[in-house]
Coordinates of C-alpha atoms in Angstrom, one line a residue:
Chain P
M1036 CA 15.6 9.9 -75.7
S1037 CA 12.0 9.7 -74.8
T1038 CA 10.0 12.5 -73.4
P1039 CA 11.4 13.5 -70.0
F1040 CA 9.6 12.5 -66.8
L1041 CA 9.5 16.0 -65.5
S1042 CA 10.2 19.1 -67.6
V1043 CA 10.5 22.6 -66.2
K1044 CA 10.5 25.5 -68.7
N1045 CA 11.1 29.1 -67.9
L1046 CA 9.7 28.8 -64.4
S1047 CA 9.4 32.1 -62.5
K1048 CA 8.0 32.8 -59.1
T1049 CA 7.6 36.3 -57.6
Y1050 CA 6.2 36.5 -54.1
P1051 CA 3.5 39.1 -53.3
N1052 CA 6.1 41.1 -51.4
G1053 CA 8.1 41.5 -54.6
V1054 CA 10.9 38.9 -53.9
Q1055 CA 11.8 37.2 -57.1
A1056 CA 12.6 33.7 -55.9
L1057 CA 12.9 32.0 -59.4
R1058 CA 13.8 33.7 -62.7
G1059 CA 13.3 31.6 -65.8
V1060 CA 14.4 28.2 -64.5
S1061 CA 14.5 25.3 -67.1
F1062 CA 15.6 21.7 -66.6
D1063 CA 14.5 18.2 -67.3
V1064 CA 14.4 15.2 -65.0
N1065 CA 14.6 11.6 -66.3
P1066 CA 12.9 8.7 -64.6
G1067 CA 15.0 7.1 -61.9
E1068 CA 17.3 10.0 -61.5
F1069 CA 18.7 11.3 -58.1
L1070 CA 18.8 15.0 -58.9
V1071 CA 20.3 17.3 -56.4
V1072 CA 19.7 21.0 -56.2
I1073 CA 22.4 23.1 -54.5
G1074 CA 22.7 26.8 -53.8
L1075 CA 22.8 29.3 -51.0
S1076 CA 19.9 29.8 -48.6
G1077 CA 17.5 32.1 -50.4
S1078 CA 18.6 31.0 -53.8
G1079 CA 15.2 29.6 -54.6
K1080 CA 15.7 25.9 -53.9
S1081 CA 12.7 25.5 -51.6
T1082 CA 10.5 27.6 -53.8
L1083 CA 11.3 25.4 -56.7
M1084 CA 10.3 22.3 -54.8
R1085 CA 7.0 23.9 -53.7
C1086 CA 6.2 24.9 -57.2
L1087 CA 6.6 21.4 -58.4
N1088 CA 3.9 20.0 -56.0
R1089 CA 2.0 23.3 -56.1
L1090 CA 2.3 24.2 -52.5
Q1091 CA 3.2 27.5 -54.2
D1092 CA 1.7 28.8 -57.5
P1093 CA 4.3 29.6 -60.2
T1094 CA 4.1 33.1 -61.6
A1095 CA 5.1 32.2 -65.1
G1096 CA 6.5 29.2 -67.0
E1097 CA 5.5 25.6 -67.5
I1098 CA 6.0 22.4 -65.6
F1099 CA 5.3 19.2 -67.6
F1100 CA 4.8 16.2 -65.5
E1101 CA 3.6 12.9 -67.2
G1102 CA 2.7 15.0 -70.2
H1103 CA 0.5 17.6 -68.5
D1104 CA 1.3 21.2 -67.7
I1105 CA 0.8 21.0 -64.0
G1106 CA 1.8 24.6 -63.4
K1107 CA -1.5 25.8 -64.8
L1108 CA -3.7 23.5 -62.7
K1109 CA -6.5 25.6 -61.0
S1110 CA -9.0 23.3 -59.3
G1111 CA -8.2 22.0 -55.9
E1112 CA -9.2 18.5 -56.9
E1113 CA -6.6 18.4 -59.7
I1114 CA -3.9 19.9 -57.5
R1115 CA -4.6 17.3 -54.8
A1116 CA -4.4 14.5 -57.5
L1117 CA -1.0 15.8 -58.5
R1118 CA 0.3 16.0 -54.9
R1119 CA -0.7 12.3 -54.4
K1120 CA 1.9 11.4 -57.0
M1121 CA 4.7 13.4 -55.3
G1122 CA 5.9 12.6 -51.9
M1123 CA 7.7 15.3 -49.9
I1124 CA 10.0 15.3 -46.9
F1125 CA 11.1 18.4 -45.1
Q1126 CA 14.1 19.8 -43.1
H1127 CA 12.1 19.8 -39.9
F1128 CA 10.4 16.5 -40.6
N1129 CA 7.0 18.0 -40.0
L1130 CA 5.6 14.9 -38.3
I1131 CA 2.5 15.3 -36.1
P1132 CA 3.7 15.2 -32.5
R1133 CA 1.7 13.3 -29.9
Q1134 CA 0.5 10.8 -32.6
S1135 CA 2.0 7.3 -33.0
V1136 CA 4.6 6.7 -35.7
L1137 CA 2.2 4.3 -37.5
K1138 CA -0.5 6.9 -37.6
N1139 CA 1.9 9.4 -39.0
V1140 CA 2.9 7.0 -41.7
L1141 CA -0.8 6.3 -42.4
M1142 CA -1.3 10.0 -43.1
G1143 CA 0.4 9.4 -46.4
K1144 CA -2.8 7.8 -47.5
L1145 CA -5.0 10.8 -46.7
G1146 CA -5.0 12.0 -50.3
Q1147 CA -6.6 8.8 -51.4
K1148 CA -9.2 8.4 -48.7
K1149 CA -12.7 9.6 -48.3
T1150 CA -13.0 12.5 -46.0
A1151 CA -15.5 10.9 -43.6
A1152 CA -13.4 7.7 -43.2
S1153 CA -10.3 9.7 -42.5
I1154 CA -12.0 11.9 -39.9
F1155 CA -13.0 8.9 -38.0
G1156 CA -9.5 7.4 -38.4
L1157 CA -10.7 4.3 -40.2
F1158 CA -7.7 2.8 -41.9
T1159 CA -8.0 -0.6 -43.5
D1160 CA -5.8 -3.6 -42.6
T1161 CA -4.2 -3.4 -46.0
E1162 CA -3.3 0.2 -45.5
K1163 CA -1.9 -0.6 -42.1
S1164 CA 0.3 -3.4 -43.3
E1165 CA 1.5 -1.2 -46.2
A1166 CA 2.5 1.5 -43.7
L1167 CA 4.2 -1.1 -41.6
S1168 CA 6.2 -2.5 -44.5
N1169 CA 7.3 1.0 -45.4
L1170 CA 8.5 1.5 -41.8
K1171 CA 10.3 -1.8 -42.2
L1172 CA 11.9 -0.5 -45.4
V1173 CA 13.4 2.4 -43.4
G1174 CA 14.4 0.1 -40.6
I1175 CA 12.2 1.4 -37.7
A1176 CA 9.2 -1.0 -37.8
D1177 CA 9.8 -1.7 -34.1
K1178 CA 9.0 2.0 -33.2
A1179 CA 5.6 1.9 -34.9
S1180 CA 3.6 2.3 -31.7
L1181 CA 5.8 5.0 -30.1
R1182 CA 4.8 8.7 -30.2
A1183 CA 6.4 10.5 -33.0
D1184 CA 7.8 13.3 -30.8
S1185 CA 9.8 10.7 -28.7
L1186 CA 12.1 9.8 -31.7
S1187 CA 15.5 11.3 -32.5
G1188 CA 15.9 13.6 -35.5
G1189 CA 17.2 10.9 -37.8
Q1190 CA 14.4 8.5 -36.9
K1191 CA 11.8 11.2 -37.5
Q1192 CA 13.1 11.8 -41.0
R1193 CA 12.9 8.1 -41.7
V1194 CA 9.3 8.1 -40.5
A1195 CA 8.8 11.1 -42.9
I1196 CA 10.2 9.0 -45.7
A1197 CA 7.9 6.1 -44.8
R1198 CA 5.0 8.5 -44.8
A1199 CA 5.9 9.8 -48.3
L1200 CA 6.3 6.2 -49.6
T1201 CA 2.8 5.3 -48.3
Q1202 CA 1.5 7.7 -51.0
K1203 CA 3.1 5.4 -53.6
P1204 CA 4.7 8.4 -55.3
A1205 CA 6.3 8.5 -58.6
L1206 CA 8.6 11.4 -57.5
L1207 CA 10.0 12.1 -54.1
L1208 CA 10.8 15.8 -53.2
A1209 CA 13.3 16.2 -50.4
D1210 CA 13.6 19.8 -49.1
E1211 CA 17.0 19.9 -47.2
P1212 CA 16.3 16.4 -45.7
V1213 CA 19.5 16.3 -43.6
A1214 CA 20.1 20.0 -42.8
S1215 CA 19.1 19.6 -39.2
L1216 CA 20.8 16.3 -38.6
D1217 CA 24.3 15.4 -37.3
P1218 CA 26.9 14.1 -39.8
A1219 CA 26.5 10.5 -38.9
T1220 CA 22.7 10.4 -39.1
C1221 CA 23.0 12.4 -42.3
H1222 CA 24.5 9.5 -44.1
V1223 CA 21.9 7.0 -42.7
V1224 CA 19.0 9.1 -44.0
M1225 CA 20.7 9.7 -47.3
D1226 CA 21.4 6.0 -47.6
Y1227 CA 17.6 5.3 -47.2
L1228 CA 16.8 7.9 -49.9
K1229 CA 19.3 6.2 -52.2
K1230 CA 17.6 2.8 -51.4
V1231 CA 14.2 4.3 -52.2
N1232 CA 15.7 5.6 -55.5
Q1233 CA 17.5 2.5 -56.6
E1234 CA 15.3 -0.3 -55.2
L1235 CA 11.8 1.2 -55.7
G1236 CA 12.8 3.2 -58.8
I1237 CA 11.3 6.4 -57.4
T1238 CA 12.8 9.5 -58.9
V1239 CA 14.3 11.8 -56.2
I1240 CA 14.8 15.6 -56.3
A1241 CA 16.7 16.7 -53.2
N1242 CA 18.0 20.1 -51.9
L1243 CA 21.4 19.6 -50.3
H1244 CA 24.2 21.8 -49.0
F1245 CA 27.2 19.5 -48.4
L1246 CA 29.4 18.9 -51.5
S1247 CA 30.5 15.6 -50.0
L1248 CA 26.9 14.4 -49.9
V1249 CA 26.3 15.7 -53.4
R1250 CA 29.2 13.7 -54.8
K1251 CA 28.2 10.5 -53.0
Y1252 CA 24.5 10.4 -53.8
A1253 CA 23.6 12.6 -56.8
T1254 CA 23.4 11.3 -60.3
R1255 CA 23.0 14.8 -61.6
V1256 CA 23.3 18.3 -60.0
I1257 CA 21.8 21.7 -60.8
A1258 CA 22.9 24.8 -58.9
L1259 CA 20.8 27.8 -58.3
K1260 CA 22.0 31.3 -57.6
D1261 CA 19.6 34.2 -57.2
G1262 CA 16.8 32.2 -58.7
E1263 CA 18.7 31.2 -61.8
I1264 CA 20.4 28.0 -62.8
V1265 CA 24.2 28.6 -62.9
F1266 CA 25.4 25.0 -63.3
T1267 CA 24.0 21.7 -64.6
G1268 CA 26.1 18.5 -64.8
K1269 CA 27.5 15.4 -63.1
P1270 CA 28.5 15.8 -59.5
E1271 CA 32.2 15.1 -60.2
E1272 CA 32.2 18.1 -62.5
I1273 CA 31.7 20.5 -59.6
T1274 CA 35.2 21.6 -59.1
Q1275 CA 36.4 23.9 -56.3
E1276 CA 36.1 26.9 -58.7
W1277 CA 32.5 26.0 -59.5
F1278 CA 31.7 25.5 -55.8
Q1279 CA 33.1 29.0 -55.0
K1280 CA 31.2 30.5 -57.9
I1281 CA 27.9 29.0 -56.6
Y1282 CA 28.4 29.7 -52.9
G1283 CA 30.7 32.8 -53.1
E1284 CA 34.4 33.5 -52.9
G1285 CA 36.3 31.9 -50.1
T1286 CA 33.7 29.3 -49.2
Q1287 CA 34.8 26.0 -48.0
D1288 CA 32.7 22.8 -47.7
V1289 CA 31.6 22.2 -44.2
A1290 CA 32.4 18.5 -44.3
P1291 CA 35.4 18.1 -46.6
D1292 CA 35.7 15.0 -48.7
V1293 CA 37.1 12.3 -46.6
L1294 CA 35.2 9.4 -48.2
Chain G
M1125 CA 1.4 62.3 -37.1
L1126 CA -2.4 61.9 -37.0
R1127 CA -2.3 59.8 -33.9
R1128 CA 0.1 62.3 -32.2
T1129 CA -2.0 65.3 -33.0
F1130 CA -5.2 63.5 -31.8
F1131 CA -3.5 62.3 -28.6
D1132 CA -2.2 65.8 -27.8
A1133 CA -5.5 67.4 -28.7
F1134 CA -7.2 65.0 -26.4
C1135 CA -4.8 65.8 -23.5
F1136 CA -5.1 69.5 -23.9
A1137 CA -8.9 69.3 -24.3
F1138 CA -9.1 67.3 -21.2
L1139 CA -7.2 69.9 -19.2
L1140 CA -9.3 72.7 -20.7
C1141 CA -12.6 71.0 -20.0
A1142 CA -11.5 70.2 -16.4
G1143 CA -10.6 73.9 -16.0
V1144 CA -13.9 75.1 -17.5
V1145 CA -15.9 72.8 -15.2
A1146 CA -13.9 73.7 -12.1
V1147 CA -14.3 77.5 -12.8
F1148 CA -17.9 77.8 -14.2
V1149 CA -19.9 74.8 -13.0
S1150 CA -21.3 74.7 -9.6
A1151 CA -24.2 72.3 -10.0
E1152 CA -24.3 69.0 -11.9
E1153 CA -27.5 70.1 -13.7
Q1154 CA -25.6 72.6 -15.7
L1155 CA -23.8 69.7 -17.5
L1156 CA -27.0 67.9 -18.6
N1157 CA -27.3 69.9 -21.8
L1158 CA -25.8 67.6 -24.4
I1159 CA -25.5 70.0 -27.2
Q1160 CA -23.8 72.7 -25.1
D1161 CA -21.4 70.0 -23.7
L1162 CA -20.6 68.8 -27.1
V1163 CA -19.8 72.3 -28.4
V1164 CA -17.5 72.9 -25.4
V1165 CA -15.7 69.6 -25.9
L1166 CA -15.3 70.1 -29.7
V1167 CA -14.0 73.6 -29.2
A1168 CA -11.5 72.3 -26.6
L1169 CA -10.4 69.6 -29.0
A1170 CA -9.9 72.1 -31.7
V1171 CA -7.9 74.4 -29.4
G1172 CA -5.9 71.3 -28.3
A1173 CA -5.1 70.3 -31.8
G1174 CA -4.1 73.9 -32.5
I1175 CA -1.7 73.9 -29.5
S1176 CA -0.3 70.5 -30.6
L1177 CA 0.4 71.8 -34.1
L1178 CA 1.9 75.0 -32.7
F1179 CA 4.3 72.9 -30.5
K1180 CA 5.2 70.9 -33.6
K1181 CA 6.1 74.1 -35.4
F1182 CA 8.4 75.2 -32.6
K1183 CA 9.9 71.6 -32.4
I1184 CA 8.9 71.1 -28.8
R1185 CA 8.3 67.4 -28.1
T1186 CA 4.9 66.7 -26.6
L1187 CA 3.8 63.5 -25.0
G1188 CA 2.0 62.5 -28.2
S1189 CA 5.2 62.9 -30.2
V1190 CA 7.2 60.9 -27.7
L1191 CA 4.6 58.1 -27.9
F1192 CA 3.8 58.0 -31.5
D1193 CA 6.5 59.7 -33.6
L1194 CA 9.8 58.1 -34.6
P1195 CA 12.5 58.7 -32.0
T1196 CA 14.7 61.7 -32.9
S1197 CA 18.4 62.0 -32.5
E1198 CA 18.2 64.9 -30.0
Q1199 CA 20.4 64.6 -26.9
G1200 CA 18.3 63.4 -24.0
H1201 CA 17.3 66.1 -21.6
P1202 CA 16.5 64.8 -18.1
W1203 CA 12.7 64.3 -18.0
Y1204 CA 12.0 67.2 -15.7
R1205 CA 13.5 69.6 -18.2
S1206 CA 11.4 68.4 -21.0
F1207 CA 8.0 69.6 -22.0
W1208 CA 6.5 66.1 -22.3
G1209 CA 7.6 65.2 -18.8
W1210 CA 5.6 68.1 -17.2
Q1211 CA 2.7 67.4 -19.6
L1212 CA 2.5 63.9 -18.2
I1213 CA 2.7 65.0 -14.5
V1214 CA 0.1 67.7 -15.0
L1215 CA -2.2 65.2 -16.7
L1216 CA -1.8 62.6 -13.9
V1217 CA -2.3 65.2 -11.1
V1218 CA -5.5 66.7 -12.8
S1219 CA -6.9 63.2 -13.5
F1220 CA -6.3 62.2 -9.9
A1221 CA -8.0 65.4 -8.7
V1222 CA -11.0 64.8 -11.0
A1223 CA -11.2 61.2 -9.8
L1224 CA -11.3 62.2 -6.2
A1225 CA -14.1 64.7 -6.9
K1226 CA -16.1 62.3 -8.9
T1227 CA -16.0 59.3 -6.5
E1228 CA -16.9 61.7 -3.6
F1229 CA -13.8 60.4 -1.7
S1230 CA -14.1 61.3 1.9
F1231 CA -12.1 60.3 5.0
V1232 CA -14.9 61.7 7.1
E1233 CA -17.3 59.0 6.0
L1234 CA -14.8 56.3 6.1
L1235 CA -14.1 57.1 9.8
D1236 CA -17.7 58.1 10.7
Q1237 CA -18.8 56.7 14.1
N1238 CA -22.2 55.4 13.1
G1239 CA -21.1 53.9 9.8
F1240 CA -18.2 52.2 11.5
A1241 CA -20.5 50.6 14.1
G1242 CA -22.7 49.3 11.2
A1243 CA -19.6 47.7 9.6
V1244 CA -18.6 46.1 12.8
R1245 CA -22.1 44.6 13.2
L1246 CA -21.9 43.2 9.7
F1247 CA -18.4 41.7 10.2
K1248 CA -19.6 40.2 13.5
G1249 CA -22.4 38.4 11.6
L1250 CA -20.1 37.3 8.8
F1251 CA -17.5 35.8 11.2
N1252 CA -20.2 34.1 13.2
P1253 CA -22.0 32.2 10.4
N1254 CA -25.4 30.6 10.9
W1255 CA -24.7 27.0 9.9
E1256 CA -28.4 26.2 9.8
V1257 CA -28.6 27.5 6.2
L1258 CA -25.6 25.3 5.2
P1259 CA -27.7 22.4 3.6
R1260 CA -29.6 24.9 1.5
A1261 CA -26.4 26.8 0.6
V1262 CA -24.7 23.5 -0.5
L1263 CA -27.7 22.5 -2.6
N1264 CA -27.7 26.0 -4.2
I1265 CA -23.9 25.9 -4.9
I1266 CA -24.3 22.5 -6.6
E1267 CA -27.0 24.1 -8.8
T1268 CA -24.4 26.9 -9.6
I1269 CA -21.6 24.5 -10.4
F1270 CA -23.8 22.5 -12.8
M1271 CA -25.2 25.6 -14.3
A1272 CA -21.6 26.6 -15.1
F1273 CA -20.8 23.0 -16.3
L1274 CA -23.7 22.8 -18.7
A1275 CA -23.0 26.3 -20.0
T1276 CA -19.4 25.3 -20.7
S1277 CA -20.3 22.0 -22.2
I1278 CA -22.9 23.4 -24.6
A1279 CA -20.4 26.2 -25.6
I1280 CA -17.6 23.8 -26.5
P1281 CA -18.9 22.4 -29.9
F1282 CA -20.0 25.8 -31.1
A1283 CA -16.8 27.4 -30.1
F1284 CA -14.8 24.5 -31.6
V1285 CA -16.4 24.9 -35.0
L1286 CA -16.4 28.7 -34.9
S1287 CA -12.7 28.8 -34.0
F1288 CA -11.6 27.6 -37.4
F1289 CA -13.7 30.1 -39.2
C1290 CA -12.2 32.8 -37.0
A1291 CA -8.6 31.9 -37.7
K1292 CA -6.8 34.1 -40.2
N1293 CA -4.4 31.3 -41.3
I1294 CA -7.3 29.1 -42.4
M1295 CA -9.7 31.7 -43.8
R1296 CA -7.6 32.7 -46.8
G1297 CA -8.9 34.4 -50.0
T1298 CA -11.4 37.2 -50.3
V1299 CA -14.5 35.2 -49.3
G1300 CA -12.7 33.6 -46.5
Y1301 CA -11.5 36.9 -45.1
M1302 CA -15.0 38.4 -45.3
V1303 CA -16.4 35.5 -43.3
Y1304 CA -13.5 35.9 -40.8
L1305 CA -14.2 39.6 -40.4
I1306 CA -17.9 39.2 -39.9
L1307 CA -17.6 36.4 -37.4
R1308 CA -14.9 38.1 -35.5
T1309 CA -17.0 41.3 -35.2
I1310 CA -20.1 39.4 -34.1
L1311 CA -18.0 37.5 -31.4
N1312 CA -16.3 40.7 -30.2
V1313 CA -19.7 42.4 -29.8
T1314 CA -21.1 39.4 -28.0
R1315 CA -18.1 39.2 -25.7
S1316 CA -18.2 42.9 -24.9
I1317 CA -21.7 42.5 -23.5
E1318 CA -21.0 41.2 -19.9
A1319 CA -22.6 37.9 -18.8
L1320 CA -24.4 40.0 -16.2
I1321 CA -26.3 41.9 -19.0
W1322 CA -27.1 38.6 -20.8
A1323 CA -28.5 37.2 -17.6
I1324 CA -30.8 40.2 -17.3
I1325 CA -31.9 39.7 -20.9
F1326 CA -32.5 36.0 -20.4
S1327 CA -34.2 36.3 -17.1
V1328 CA -36.9 38.4 -18.9
W1329 CA -36.9 35.9 -21.8
V1330 CA -37.1 32.6 -20.0
G1331 CA -37.9 33.7 -16.5
I1332 CA -35.8 34.1 -13.4
G1333 CA -33.8 31.0 -12.5
P1334 CA -30.9 28.8 -13.2
F1335 CA -31.9 28.3 -16.9
A1336 CA -31.5 32.0 -17.6
G1337 CA -28.1 32.1 -15.8
M1338 CA -27.0 29.0 -17.8
L1339 CA -28.0 30.6 -21.1
A1340 CA -26.2 33.9 -20.2
L1341 CA -23.0 32.0 -19.3
M1342 CA -23.2 29.9 -22.5
I1343 CA -23.5 32.9 -24.8
H1344 CA -20.5 34.5 -23.1
S1345 CA -18.5 31.3 -23.1
V1346 CA -19.1 30.6 -26.8
A1347 CA -17.7 34.1 -27.6
S1348 CA -14.7 33.9 -25.2
L1349 CA -13.8 30.3 -26.1
A1350 CA -14.0 30.8 -29.8
K1351 CA -11.6 33.8 -29.5
Q1352 CA -9.1 31.9 -27.4
Y1353 CA -9.4 28.7 -29.5
S1354 CA -8.9 30.7 -32.8
E1355 CA -5.8 32.4 -31.4
M1356 CA -4.4 28.9 -30.8
V1357 CA -5.3 27.9 -34.3
E1358 CA -3.5 31.0 -35.6
S1359 CA -0.3 30.1 -33.7
V1360 CA 0.1 26.5 -34.9
E1361 CA 3.2 25.5 -36.7
E1362 CA 3.0 25.7 -40.5
G1363 CA 5.3 22.7 -41.1
P1364 CA 2.8 19.9 -40.4
I1365 CA 0.1 21.7 -42.4
E1366 CA 2.4 21.8 -45.4
A1367 CA 3.3 18.1 -44.9
I1368 CA -0.3 17.0 -44.7
E1369 CA -1.2 19.2 -47.7
S1370 CA 1.6 17.7 -49.7
T1371 CA 0.0 14.2 -49.3
G1372 CA -2.9 15.5 -51.4
A1373 CA -5.2 15.8 -48.4
N1374 CA -8.1 18.2 -48.6
K1375 CA -8.9 21.2 -46.4
L1376 CA -10.9 19.3 -43.8
Q1377 CA -8.4 16.5 -43.6
T1378 CA -5.6 19.0 -43.2
I1379 CA -7.4 20.7 -40.3
W1380 CA -8.2 17.4 -38.7
Y1381 CA -4.8 15.8 -39.0
A1382 CA -2.4 18.8 -38.9
I1383 CA -4.1 21.4 -36.8
V1384 CA -6.4 19.7 -34.3
P1385 CA -3.6 17.5 -32.7
Q1386 CA -1.6 20.7 -32.1
V1387 CA -4.5 22.6 -30.5
V1388 CA -6.4 19.9 -28.6
L1389 CA -4.4 20.3 -25.3
P1390 CA -4.6 24.1 -25.1
Y1391 CA -8.3 23.7 -25.9
I1392 CA -8.9 21.5 -23.0
S1393 CA -6.8 23.8 -20.8
F1394 CA -8.8 26.8 -21.8
T1395 CA -12.1 24.9 -21.3
V1396 CA -11.3 23.8 -17.8
Y1397 CA -10.3 27.4 -17.0
R1398 CA -13.5 28.7 -18.6
W1399 CA -15.6 26.3 -16.3
D1400 CA -13.7 27.7 -13.4
I1401 CA -14.5 31.3 -14.5
N1402 CA -18.1 30.3 -15.2
V1403 CA -18.6 29.0 -11.6
R1404 CA -17.4 32.4 -10.3
M1405 CA -19.5 34.3 -12.8
A1406 CA -22.5 32.2 -12.0
T1407 CA -22.4 33.4 -8.4
V1408 CA -22.5 37.0 -9.6
I1409 CA -25.2 36.2 -12.2
G1410 CA -27.4 34.8 -9.4
L1411 CA -27.6 38.3 -8.0
V1412 CA -29.7 39.5 -11.0
G1413 CA -31.9 36.4 -11.0
G1414 CA -29.7 33.8 -12.7
G1415 CA -30.5 31.2 -10.0
G1416 CA -28.1 29.2 -7.8
I1417 CA -26.2 30.5 -4.8
G1418 CA -26.2 34.1 -6.0
T1419 CA -30.0 34.4 -5.8
M1420 CA -29.9 33.0 -2.3
L1421 CA -27.1 35.4 -1.3
I1422 CA -29.1 38.5 -2.6
Q1423 CA -32.2 37.4 -0.6
Y1424 CA -30.4 37.2 2.7
Q1425 CA -28.4 40.3 2.0
G1426 CA -31.6 42.2 1.3
Q1427 CA -32.9 41.3 4.7
A1428 CA -29.6 42.2 6.3
M1429 CA -29.2 38.7 7.7
W1430 CA -25.5 38.8 8.0
R1431 CA -24.9 35.6 9.8
E1432 CA -26.7 33.7 7.0
V1433 CA -24.7 35.7 4.4
G1434 CA -21.6 34.7 6.2
C1435 CA -22.4 31.0 5.8
I1436 CA -23.0 31.4 2.1
I1437 CA -19.8 33.3 1.6
V1438 CA -17.9 30.5 3.3
V1439 CA -19.5 28.0 1.0
I1440 CA -18.7 30.1 -2.1
A1441 CA -15.1 30.7 -0.9
V1442 CA -14.4 27.0 -0.3
V1443 CA -15.9 25.9 -3.7
V1444 CA -14.1 28.7 -5.7
W1445 CA -10.8 27.9 -3.9
A1446 CA -11.1 24.2 -4.6
L1447 CA -12.0 24.7 -8.2
D1448 CA -9.3 27.2 -8.7
L1449 CA -6.7 24.7 -7.3
A1450 CA -8.1 21.8 -9.3
S1451 CA -8.2 23.7 -12.6
A1452 CA -4.6 25.0 -12.0
H1453 CA -3.4 21.4 -11.4
I1454 CA -5.2 20.1 -14.4
R1455 CA -3.9 22.8 -16.7
E1456 CA -0.4 22.3 -15.4
A1457 CA -0.6 18.6 -16.1
L1458 CA -1.8 19.3 -19.6
K1459 CA 1.3 21.3 -20.6

């Protein structure tokens, strides 16, 4: 095997208030994978994501991305260059309300634009058509001129995916992308993430809760508990025993497998 | 513990001082010796602190300990059987008595025959306005409105830029926090000086007239708007900021795309309200030479021309009422 696409070694993160969110986490990600991270709330999943694109600074350990240790980047310029290569979507979508859907998608280009041009909202026709084609990809090109806060939850998350795609990322980080959606919309959004993964070849790392979704979409799973990896393997290897070990005794999946 | 002792010391010292003044002082001149006053006050504070600590020792709950200490698990006495309840009542009664004495409160003067007749004359004038001065009053209130408008407009860009430097969630890191602290202090000091004082300063600086009033209102508006704006910035949602940062955007782009859209409506709302406040303040500022309707008002008042004053008051009332209504409707629509 060649060198992995992303390699995390002994990653630790302690917050200023003393909470140890991650304790020596190590794993590799290969290009084109759909890696799912599972674990209880507070097990360190979100912190892990935010260390990868440096919204948080790791306390110790290394993160190798495209051959560089990105955990040690100091200058703002280098960190921004890194973030351009990683798209991110969030549980609460984090769109900018009162702005059009298209404008929200265009914001994916901010990292590559000159400050002055972006302050005056000058986006080129090429950028606009790129944003539109990304909206088409997630099936809501017809909503481009609507205000972002007029959309439903599922539509908002699709806009957020389009925004992340406009960055032309090599890696897509999805922090609980469906945790605030209803079960039906859940699958729609997950299907688009799968499409992005398979058709565009973008590596995806997603935090999920439902075992049924994990089994359907993941190519590989890691499970975090108290900031440590307790399981690595194929999704079908997570038996009921493993599930209870990760989530605690007596836990049942919210949406049992009826697929 | 410190706050409790200080509070109680202050309470007891106040009672002691009030007692000392009531018993020993017959003429105000006796109180003009600063050193002597200071000694008395300090001694009273020390005695007060001593009493507070004594109560602490005997585990009697004082008002200070009810306010500042952690609640204890004692069974609740009804308030009239507790020490702190009586402490509060005595404090309020003594404060009220001191206030009555200090404001020279007197029913005799309120119901005095001559004084009452004067007031009747005044009201007769006010309710029978002389409409001949109406054109001049309208011209002057227009001056006042635009004085307030210009002051608000000029204040907006300054307050807008300052607001981001005065928001804790943007000014992170040691240097950022220092800038935040310094700016906040400067703005707080500026704001604590009333627009009236600024008007006096500027009427000496640039001469009596609307320009001085405008400058006074502007300084005050910059400080007030910057504070209100920055509080809005501090309460924005973190999510969109994170999202824009994760696209690789820099600080300025993040502020422009993630924060500004969230605060622009409240900003407009505050600004409309500030203009409304400024019109009212501009009237008062006119009294000390800030131009506009206030200057006109003080001239007629000085000559006891109550019918003319009545007309001016009507004009002011109508404009303030209309602006208040308009700004309320605009702010409601902006929600």
